[in-house]
């Protein structure tokens, strides 16, 4: 089970620890579940696995591409706004998710640990200090070695640079999953999840949230 | 986006706070946890007691749920500054002792003044 959310930003809330009488501040990320609708299914017989297809990014009819429009109309009929993008959620209980209904935060009821998957902020072509946490050199006292990587190998043997050598290059803008974040609050009123700690990406970016697989397994 | 975050914060905010301005002298009743752990009996005894800190507001920092006051006082000749998060449940209550007429938001200049020069103009209640 996973659900697409938008990262709204971070704040602090006060949460009571188990063995202390007073609440302490906890840094949380505010994640809003995007408007979505269940469009179609993947089934064992036809596709080899069971899943629901969830649509999001709603647009009026004239802005939707025709093949997508046909697919949505076949399943949901005429409506004011049509989803333009889709993702799949693997599950075996297809009956629980009728077509035309939406996923919301209620699927996280009773769950206290979640995984969050998103795309990190792009950092462009980054040097070794930012990308691999190299120490670099002294800034002053006549030092001419500031942010450089230093030696990258040995001598005539091996006479080449080892594969996988940490060097400068493109950093960020990659998919990262943060495991086992505490779910601090589920707010059905605004369809919002509060997750302890940070999640990948910038404000307004889209991230997937699922129950922690280490605790609840892949198909929970 | 920001709006929803403010609404979420609202639930955790305190509503019993007085209006605080720079130059106010406050008495902050701050709870302190006393945790006594007994490794042999494996008991954990948690008690709270309250300490009072009286000082002048020399700055207000942060916004929303993160709002804090920076208090300064002279304790037995030693200057002490302490930051209190206003929405923390550790805060029992705040009393306003007096208000002073000040012209800036941050009274950091008080740090360089000693004795009478560090005094602020107190506003007396009318009537």
mmCIF file of C-alpha atoms in Angstrom:
data_model
loop_
_atom_site.group_PDB
_atom_site.id
_atom_site.type_symbol
_atom_site.label_atom_id
_atom_site.label_comp_id
_atom_site.label_asym_id
_atom_site.label_seq_id
_atom_site.Cartn_x
_atom_site.Cartn_y
_atom_site.Cartn_z
ATOM 1 C CA UNK A 1 0.000 0.000 0.000
ATOM 2 C CA UNK A 2 1.363 3.397 -0.865
ATOM 3 C CA UNK A 3 -0.095 6.813 -1.394
ATOM 4 C CA UNK A 4 1.158 9.904 -3.218
ATOM 5 C CA UNK A 5 1.542 13.013 -1.074
ATOM 6 C CA UNK A 6 2.823 16.535 -1.519
ATOM 7 C CA UNK A 7 5.487 17.855 0.822
ATOM 8 C CA UNK A 8 4.154 21.124 2.233
ATOM 9 C CA UNK A 9 7.059 21.955 4.530
ATOM 10 C CA UNK A 10 8.269 21.390 8.049
ATOM 11 C CA UNK A 11 7.250 22.633 11.487
ATOM 12 C CA UNK A 12 7.358 21.608 15.129
ATOM 13 C CA UNK A 13 4.650 19.991 17.208
ATOM 14 C CA UNK A 14 4.609 18.973 20.851
ATOM 15 C CA UNK A 15 4.377 15.223 21.466
ATOM 16 C CA UNK A 16 4.338 13.493 24.841
ATOM 17 C CA UNK A 17 7.047 10.843 25.286
ATOM 18 C CA UNK A 18 5.905 7.579 26.832
ATOM 19 C CA UNK A 19 7.673 7.850 30.154
ATOM 20 C CA UNK A 20 7.585 11.588 30.773
ATOM 21 C CA UNK A 21 4.660 13.711 31.903
ATOM 22 C CA UNK A 22 5.243 16.689 29.580
ATOM 23 C CA UNK A 23 5.313 16.947 25.794
ATOM 24 C CA UNK A 24 8.537 17.853 24.013
ATOM 25 C CA UNK A 25 8.971 19.490 20.597
ATOM 26 C CA UNK A 26 9.374 17.196 17.582
ATOM 27 C CA UNK A 27 10.400 18.352 14.106
ATOM 28 C CA UNK A 28 7.878 17.067 11.576
ATOM 29 C CA UNK A 29 7.305 17.173 7.835
ATOM 30 C CA UNK A 30 3.757 18.012 6.744
ATOM 31 C CA UNK A 31 2.596 15.747 3.897
ATOM 32 C CA UNK A 32 -0.715 16.339 2.132
ATOM 33 C CA UNK A 33 -2.328 13.454 0.309
ATOM 34 C CA UNK A 34 -2.936 14.560 -3.283
ATOM 35 C CA UNK A 35 -6.424 14.515 -4.734
ATOM 36 C CA UNK A 36 -6.764 11.091 -6.333
ATOM 37 C CA UNK A 37 -9.262 8.605 -7.657
ATOM 38 C CA UNK A 38 -9.167 4.869 -8.252
ATOM 39 C CA UNK A 39 -9.481 4.364 -12.014
ATOM 40 C CA UNK A 40 -8.823 0.738 -12.826
ATOM 41 C CA UNK A 41 -7.283 -2.533 -11.670
ATOM 42 C CA UNK A 42 -4.474 -4.851 -12.647
ATOM 43 C CA UNK A 43 -5.573 -8.423 -12.149
ATOM 44 C CA UNK A 44 -3.754 -11.694 -11.684
ATOM 45 C CA UNK A 45 -5.381 -13.279 -14.764
ATOM 46 C CA UNK A 46 -4.680 -10.464 -17.184
ATOM 47 C CA UNK A 47 -1.506 -8.825 -15.870
ATOM 48 C CA UNK A 48 0.072 -11.412 -13.581
ATOM 49 C CA UNK A 49 -0.398 -9.373 -10.397
ATOM 50 C CA UNK A 50 -3.102 -7.557 -8.485
ATOM 51 C CA UNK A 51 -3.004 -3.785 -8.148
ATOM 52 C CA UNK A 52 -5.178 -0.705 -8.230
ATOM 53 C CA UNK A 53 -4.489 2.136 -10.655
ATOM 54 C CA UNK A 54 -4.793 5.530 -9.017
ATOM 55 C CA UNK A 55 -5.150 8.730 -11.037
ATOM 56 C CA UNK A 56 -4.122 12.245 -9.976
ATOM 57 C CA UNK A 57 -3.423 15.738 -11.449
ATOM 58 C CA UNK A 58 -6.988 16.572 -12.482
ATOM 59 C CA UNK A 59 -7.598 18.661 -15.597
ATOM 60 C CA UNK A 60 -10.656 19.687 -17.664
ATOM 61 C CA UNK A 61 -11.521 17.586 -20.689
ATOM 62 C CA UNK A 62 -9.934 19.780 -23.380
ATOM 63 C CA UNK A 63 -6.546 19.649 -21.656
ATOM 64 C CA UNK A 64 -6.392 15.858 -21.359
ATOM 65 C CA UNK A 65 -4.642 13.778 -24.030
ATOM 66 C CA UNK A 66 -7.123 11.648 -25.990
ATOM 67 C CA UNK A 67 -5.784 8.150 -25.207
ATOM 68 C CA UNK A 68 -5.825 8.984 -21.477
ATOM 69 C CA UNK A 69 -9.278 10.521 -21.755
ATOM 70 C CA UNK A 70 -10.588 7.360 -23.395
ATOM 71 C CA UNK A 71 -9.064 5.165 -20.674
ATOM 72 C CA UNK A 72 -10.587 7.255 -17.876
ATOM 73 C CA UNK A 73 -13.985 7.602 -19.566
ATOM 74 C CA UNK A 74 -14.173 3.844 -20.087
ATOM 75 C CA UNK A 75 -13.746 3.291 -16.349
ATOM 76 C CA UNK A 76 -15.313 6.311 -14.679
ATOM 77 C CA UNK A 77 -17.646 7.756 -17.309
ATOM 78 C CA UNK A 78 -18.180 11.496 -17.908
ATOM 79 C CA UNK A 79 -16.964 13.832 -15.171
ATOM 80 C CA UNK A 80 -15.955 17.453 -14.748
ATOM 81 C CA UNK A 81 -12.217 16.888 -14.248
ATOM 82 C CA UNK A 82 -10.120 13.960 -15.418
ATOM 83 C CA UNK A 83 -6.917 12.591 -13.875
ATOM 84 C CA UNK A 84 -3.921 12.914 -16.200
ATOM 85 C CA UNK A 85 -1.277 10.912 -14.343
ATOM 86 C CA UNK A 86 -1.410 7.489 -12.759
ATOM 87 C CA UNK A 87 0.406 5.209 -10.344
ATOM 88 C CA UNK A 88 -0.168 1.624 -9.276
ATOM 89 C CA UNK A 89 -0.567 0.248 -5.765
ATOM 90 C CA UNK A 90 -0.019 -3.475 -5.355
ATOM 91 C CA UNK A 91 -2.685 -5.082 -3.179
ATOM 92 C CA UNK A 92 -4.675 -8.276 -3.089
ATOM 93 C CA UNK A 93 -7.889 -6.770 -1.656
ATOM 94 C CA UNK A 94 -9.242 -5.215 -4.819
ATOM 95 C CA UNK A 95 -12.818 -5.274 -3.464
ATOM 96 C CA UNK A 96 -11.905 -2.791 -0.754
ATOM 97 C CA UNK A 97 -11.169 -0.115 -3.354
ATOM 98 C CA UNK A 98 -14.177 0.453 -5.644
ATOM 99 C CA UNK A 99 -13.643 2.437 -8.845
ATOM 100 C CA UNK A 100 -14.292 6.150 -8.527
ATOM 101 C CA UNK A 101 -13.424 6.363 -4.831
ATOM 102 C CA UNK A 102 -10.345 8.088 -3.437
ATOM 103 C CA UNK A 103 -7.480 6.957 -1.261
ATOM 104 C CA UNK A 104 -7.053 9.006 1.901
ATOM 105 C CA UNK A 105 -5.062 9.035 5.120
ATOM 106 C CA UNK A 106 -7.388 6.513 6.727
ATOM 107 C CA UNK A 107 -5.332 3.678 5.254
ATOM 108 C CA UNK A 108 -2.669 4.649 7.814
ATOM 109 C CA UNK A 109 -4.913 4.147 10.837
ATOM 110 C CA UNK A 110 -3.160 2.062 13.465
ATOM 111 C CA UNK A 111 0.221 2.415 11.761
ATOM 112 C CA UNK A 112 3.093 4.143 13.553
ATOM 113 C CA UNK A 113 6.084 3.694 11.232
ATOM 114 C CA UNK A 114 6.208 4.715 7.567
ATOM 115 C CA UNK A 115 8.685 4.807 4.676
ATOM 116 C CA UNK A 116 8.841 7.888 2.454
ATOM 117 C CA UNK A 117 10.136 7.776 -1.115
ATOM 118 C CA UNK A 118 10.898 10.861 -3.150
ATOM 119 C CA UNK A 119 13.348 12.611 -5.431
ATOM 120 C CA UNK A 120 16.097 14.584 -3.715
ATOM 121 C CA UNK A 121 16.914 18.198 -4.531
ATOM 122 C CA UNK A 122 19.221 18.411 -7.563
ATOM 123 C CA UNK A 123 22.649 19.793 -6.691
ATOM 124 C CA UNK A 124 24.109 19.868 -10.208
ATOM 125 C CA UNK A 125 27.778 19.036 -10.788
ATOM 126 C CA UNK A 126 29.027 18.850 -7.206
ATOM 127 C CA UNK A 127 32.590 18.603 -5.891
ATOM 128 C CA UNK A 128 33.819 15.791 -3.687
ATOM 129 C CA UNK A 129 33.287 17.712 -0.435
ATOM 130 C CA UNK A 130 29.564 18.131 -0.987
ATOM 131 C CA UNK A 131 29.028 14.843 -2.809
ATOM 132 C CA UNK A 132 31.122 12.427 -0.741
ATOM 133 C CA UNK A 133 31.826 14.388 2.453
ATOM 134 C CA UNK A 134 35.588 14.602 1.790
ATOM 135 C CA UNK A 135 37.415 16.768 4.308
ATOM 136 C CA UNK A 136 39.143 19.118 1.874
ATOM 137 C CA UNK A 137 42.137 21.166 2.910
ATOM 138 C CA UNK A 138 42.859 24.181 5.116
ATOM 139 C CA UNK A 139 41.400 27.488 3.952
ATOM 140 C CA UNK A 140 44.378 29.687 4.788
ATOM 141 C CA UNK A 141 47.994 29.784 6.096
ATOM 142 C CA UNK A 142 49.337 29.574 2.545
ATOM 143 C CA UNK A 143 47.499 26.382 1.776
ATOM 144 C CA UNK A 144 46.877 25.893 -1.919
ATOM 145 C CA UNK A 145 44.729 22.799 -1.338
ATOM 146 C CA UNK A 146 41.134 23.814 -0.614
ATOM 147 C CA UNK A 147 38.290 21.678 -1.972
ATOM 148 C CA UNK A 148 40.247 19.278 -4.176
ATOM 149 C CA UNK A 149 39.953 15.472 -4.040
ATOM 150 C CA UNK A 150 43.702 14.754 -3.619
ATOM 151 C CA UNK A 151 45.319 11.614 -4.964
ATOM 152 C CA UNK A 152 43.056 9.260 -6.873
ATOM 153 C CA UNK A 153 45.300 6.200 -7.136
ATOM 154 C CA UNK A 154 48.677 4.468 -6.799
ATOM 155 C CA UNK A 155 51.606 4.069 -9.297
ATOM 156 C CA UNK A 156 52.464 1.981 -12.378
ATOM 157 C CA UNK A 157 50.641 -0.820 -10.644
ATOM 158 C CA UNK A 158 47.665 -0.688 -11.094
ATOM 159 C CA UNK A 159 48.286 2.162 -13.523
ATOM 160 C CA UNK A 160 44.623 3.037 -13.664
ATOM 161 C CA UNK A 161 41.893 4.427 -11.445
ATOM 162 C CA UNK A 162 39.759 1.910 -9.554
ATOM 163 C CA UNK A 163 36.175 1.588 -10.699
ATOM 164 C CA UNK A 164 33.746 3.319 -8.370
ATOM 165 C CA UNK A 165 36.366 5.879 -7.204
ATOM 166 C CA UNK A 166 34.561 8.721 -5.470
ATOM 167 C CA UNK A 167 34.917 11.809 -7.629
ATOM 168 C CA UNK A 168 33.066 15.019 -8.459
ATOM 169 C CA UNK A 169 29.965 14.633 -10.598
ATOM 170 C CA UNK A 170 26.232 14.965 -10.733
ATOM 171 C CA UNK A 171 24.628 14.853 -7.277
ATOM 172 C CA UNK A 172 21.006 14.874 -6.151
ATOM 173 C CA UNK A 173 17.852 14.496 -8.249
ATOM 174 C CA UNK A 174 17.779 10.780 -7.501
ATOM 175 C CA UNK A 175 15.089 8.637 -5.907
ATOM 176 C CA UNK A 176 15.720 8.056 -2.217
ATOM 177 C CA UNK A 177 13.635 6.111 0.307
ATOM 178 C CA UNK A 178 13.786 7.089 3.957
ATOM 179 C CA UNK A 179 12.866 4.088 6.109
ATOM 180 C CA UNK A 180 11.069 3.846 9.442
ATOM 181 C CA UNK A 181 9.903 7.395 10.087
ATOM 182 C CA UNK A 182 7.530 7.830 13.015
ATOM 183 C CA UNK A 183 3.999 8.805 12.059
ATOM 184 C CA UNK A 184 3.203 11.579 14.517
ATOM 185 C CA UNK A 185 -0.318 12.504 13.468
ATOM 186 C CA UNK A 186 -2.978 11.454 10.970
ATOM 187 C CA UNK A 187 -5.322 14.322 10.204
ATOM 188 C CA UNK A 188 -8.381 13.245 8.168
ATOM 189 C CA UNK A 189 -9.813 16.790 8.225
ATOM 190 C CA UNK A 190 -7.089 18.193 5.967
ATOM 191 C CA UNK A 191 -5.964 14.779 4.636
ATOM 192 C CA UNK A 192 -2.545 15.330 6.147
ATOM 193 C CA UNK A 193 0.181 13.147 7.629
ATOM 194 C CA UNK A 194 2.779 14.450 10.068
ATOM 195 C CA UNK A 195 5.994 12.462 9.818
ATOM 196 C CA UNK A 196 8.885 12.860 12.240
ATOM 197 C CA UNK A 197 12.053 14.095 10.543
ATOM 198 C CA UNK A 198 12.868 15.157 7.013
ATOM 199 C CA UNK A 199 11.896 13.642 3.678
ATOM 200 C CA UNK A 200 13.615 13.939 0.268
ATOM 201 C CA UNK A 201 12.878 16.813 -2.078
ATOM 202 C CA UNK A 202 11.835 20.423 -2.031
ATOM 203 C CA UNK A 203 8.637 21.993 -0.688
ATOM 204 C CA UNK A 204 5.765 21.220 -3.036
ATOM 205 C CA UNK A 205 7.518 18.075 -4.276
ATOM 206 C CA UNK A 206 5.707 14.762 -4.534
ATOM 207 C CA UNK A 207 6.638 11.793 -2.336
ATOM 208 C CA UNK A 208 5.207 8.323 -1.814
ATOM 209 C CA UNK A 209 4.317 7.215 1.715
ATOM 210 C CA UNK A 210 3.815 3.563 2.676
ATOM 211 C CA UNK A 211 3.647 1.604 5.947
ATOM 212 C CA UNK A 212 7.205 0.662 6.935
ATOM 213 C CA UNK A 213 8.089 -2.544 5.108
ATOM 214 C CA UNK A 214 10.435 -3.683 7.880
ATOM 215 C CA UNK A 215 7.513 -3.678 10.289
ATOM 216 C CA UNK A 216 4.436 -4.373 8.180
ATOM 217 C CA UNK A 217 5.793 -6.188 5.128
ATOM 218 C CA UNK A 218 5.581 -5.321 1.448
ATOM 219 C CA UNK A 219 1.911 -6.007 0.851
ATOM 220 C CA UNK A 220 0.446 -4.323 3.938
ATOM 221 C CA UNK B 1 0.712 25.371 1.469
ATOM 222 C CA UNK B 2 1.788 27.530 4.394
ATOM 223 C CA UNK B 3 -1.808 28.009 5.449
ATOM 224 C CA UNK B 4 -2.362 24.355 6.192
ATOM 225 C CA UNK B 5 0.841 24.200 8.217
ATOM 226 C CA UNK B 6 -0.399 27.104 10.330
ATOM 227 C CA UNK B 7 -3.681 25.294 10.906
ATOM 228 C CA UNK B 8 -1.844 22.164 12.009
ATOM 229 C CA UNK B 9 0.305 24.217 14.384
ATOM 230 C CA UNK B 10 -2.779 25.867 15.809
ATOM 231 C CA UNK B 11 -3.800 22.628 17.509
ATOM 232 C CA UNK B 12 -0.554 22.459 19.448
ATOM 233 C CA UNK B 13 -0.400 26.141 20.390
ATOM 234 C CA UNK B 14 -1.234 27.549 23.808
ATOM 235 C CA UNK B 15 -4.006 30.073 24.107
ATOM 236 C CA UNK B 16 -3.353 31.260 27.653
ATOM 237 C CA UNK B 17 -0.411 33.524 26.819
ATOM 238 C CA UNK B 18 -0.468 37.253 27.587
ATOM 239 C CA UNK B 19 0.649 39.735 24.981
ATOM 240 C CA UNK B 20 4.393 40.146 25.388
ATOM 241 C CA UNK B 21 6.499 43.038 24.106
ATOM 242 C CA UNK B 22 10.206 43.847 24.251
ATOM 243 C CA UNK B 23 11.022 45.727 27.436
ATOM 244 C CA UNK B 24 8.482 43.839 29.549
ATOM 245 C CA UNK B 25 9.666 42.385 32.814
ATOM 246 C CA UNK B 26 8.278 38.850 33.103
ATOM 247 C CA UNK B 27 8.097 36.183 35.745
ATOM 248 C CA UNK B 28 8.244 32.861 33.885
ATOM 249 C CA UNK B 29 7.171 29.792 35.835
ATOM 250 C CA UNK B 30 9.094 26.971 34.162
ATOM 251 C CA UNK B 31 8.573 23.325 35.046
ATOM 252 C CA UNK B 32 11.596 21.147 35.644
ATOM 253 C CA UNK B 33 11.551 17.358 35.432
ATOM 254 C CA UNK B 34 13.327 15.432 38.130
ATOM 255 C CA UNK B 35 13.923 11.891 36.970
ATOM 256 C CA UNK B 36 15.289 9.452 39.523
ATOM 257 C CA UNK B 37 16.176 6.114 38.046
ATOM 258 C CA UNK B 38 16.935 3.156 40.285
ATOM 259 C CA UNK B 39 18.861 0.582 38.244
ATOM 260 C CA UNK B 40 18.437 -2.130 40.901
ATOM 261 C CA UNK B 41 14.712 -1.860 41.397
ATOM 262 C CA UNK B 42 14.257 -0.740 37.784
ATOM 263 C CA UNK B 43 11.927 2.011 38.840
ATOM 264 C CA UNK B 44 11.718 5.427 37.302
ATOM 265 C CA UNK B 45 10.358 8.201 39.416
ATOM 266 C CA UNK B 46 9.433 11.345 37.521
ATOM 267 C CA UNK B 47 8.466 14.491 39.381
ATOM 268 C CA UNK B 48 8.040 18.056 38.283
ATOM 269 C CA UNK B 49 8.809 21.200 40.194
ATOM 270 C CA UNK B 50 8.551 24.811 39.144
ATOM 271 C CA UNK B 51 11.289 27.389 38.954
ATOM 272 C CA UNK B 52 10.653 31.082 38.482
ATOM 273 C CA UNK B 53 12.844 33.210 36.219
ATOM 274 C CA UNK B 54 12.316 36.944 36.358
ATOM 275 C CA UNK B 55 13.904 39.093 33.680
ATOM 276 C CA UNK B 56 13.514 41.699 30.972
ATOM 277 C CA UNK B 57 12.421 40.689 27.465
ATOM 278 C CA UNK B 58 15.314 41.756 25.247
ATOM 279 C CA UNK B 59 14.022 40.023 22.147
ATOM 280 C CA UNK B 60 11.241 37.888 20.681
ATOM 281 C CA UNK B 61 12.355 35.246 18.204
ATOM 282 C CA UNK B 62 10.626 32.816 15.888
ATOM 283 C CA UNK B 63 7.059 32.773 14.719
ATOM 284 C CA UNK B 64 4.043 30.556 15.085
ATOM 285 C CA UNK B 65 4.544 27.616 17.375
ATOM 286 C CA UNK B 66 8.281 28.334 17.447
ATOM 287 C CA UNK B 67 7.944 31.727 19.173
ATOM 288 C CA UNK B 68 10.455 32.292 21.962
ATOM 289 C CA UNK B 69 11.284 35.115 24.383
ATOM 290 C CA UNK B 70 14.842 35.968 25.363
ATOM 291 C CA UNK B 71 14.979 37.119 28.995
ATOM 292 C CA UNK B 72 17.909 38.860 30.648
ATOM 293 C CA UNK B 73 18.522 39.390 34.322
ATOM 294 C CA UNK B 74 21.426 40.104 36.658
ATOM 295 C CA UNK B 75 21.718 37.241 39.102
ATOM 296 C CA UNK B 76 24.077 37.958 42.024
ATOM 297 C CA UNK B 77 26.103 40.255 39.775
ATOM 298 C CA UNK B 78 26.313 37.731 36.925
ATOM 299 C CA UNK B 79 24.295 38.529 33.799
ATOM 300 C CA UNK B 80 22.077 35.616 32.746
ATOM 301 C CA UNK B 81 20.132 35.295 29.498
ATOM 302 C CA UNK B 82 17.670 32.516 28.894
ATOM 303 C CA UNK B 83 15.410 31.609 25.990
ATOM 304 C CA UNK B 84 11.896 30.297 26.658
ATOM 305 C CA UNK B 85 9.718 28.660 23.968
ATOM 306 C CA UNK B 86 6.298 30.173 24.564
ATOM 307 C CA UNK B 87 4.183 27.237 23.403
ATOM 308 C CA UNK B 88 6.001 24.570 25.404
ATOM 309 C CA UNK B 89 4.006 22.625 27.984
ATOM 310 C CA UNK B 90 6.962 23.124 30.317
ATOM 311 C CA UNK B 91 5.788 26.703 30.686
ATOM 312 C CA UNK B 92 3.401 26.851 33.619
ATOM 313 C CA UNK B 93 2.480 30.519 33.445
ATOM 314 C CA UNK B 94 3.812 33.952 32.617
ATOM 315 C CA UNK B 95 3.250 37.012 34.783
ATOM 316 C CA UNK B 96 3.918 40.484 33.489
ATOM 317 C CA UNK B 97 5.592 42.464 36.271
ATOM 318 C CA UNK B 98 6.037 45.753 34.449
ATOM 319 C CA UNK B 99 6.270 47.259 30.994
ATOM 320 C CA UNK B 100 8.800 49.766 29.733
ATOM 321 C CA UNK B 101 8.904 52.292 26.957
ATOM 322 C CA UNK B 102 11.373 51.039 24.357
ATOM 323 C CA UNK B 103 12.086 52.095 20.802
ATOM 324 C CA UNK B 104 13.429 48.932 19.245
ATOM 325 C CA UNK B 105 12.479 45.279 18.893
ATOM 326 C CA UNK B 106 15.781 43.845 20.124
ATOM 327 C CA UNK B 107 17.269 45.384 23.272
ATOM 328 C CA UNK B 108 20.728 43.938 22.773
ATOM 329 C CA UNK B 109 22.238 47.321 23.698
ATOM 330 C CA UNK B 110 21.419 46.516 27.333
ATOM 331 C CA UNK B 111 24.280 44.021 27.281
ATOM 332 C CA UNK B 112 26.805 46.843 27.085
ATOM 333 C CA UNK B 113 25.216 48.905 29.857
ATOM 334 C CA UNK B 114 25.999 48.438 33.501
ATOM 335 C CA UNK B 115 24.018 49.407 36.584
ATOM 336 C CA UNK B 116 21.700 52.383 36.268
ATOM 337 C CA UNK B 117 22.439 52.805 32.560
ATOM 338 C CA UNK B 118 20.734 49.457 31.950
ATOM 339 C CA UNK B 119 17.440 50.696 33.397
ATOM 340 C CA UNK B 120 14.414 51.078 31.147
ATOM 341 C CA UNK B 121 11.650 53.641 31.424
ATOM 342 C CA UNK B 122 8.791 51.869 33.175
ATOM 343 C CA UNK B 123 5.269 52.617 31.972
ATOM 344 C CA UNK B 124 2.986 53.174 34.975
ATOM 345 C CA UNK B 125 -0.623 52.083 34.795
ATOM 346 C CA UNK B 126 -2.971 54.979 34.279
ATOM 347 C CA UNK B 127 -5.304 55.278 37.290
#
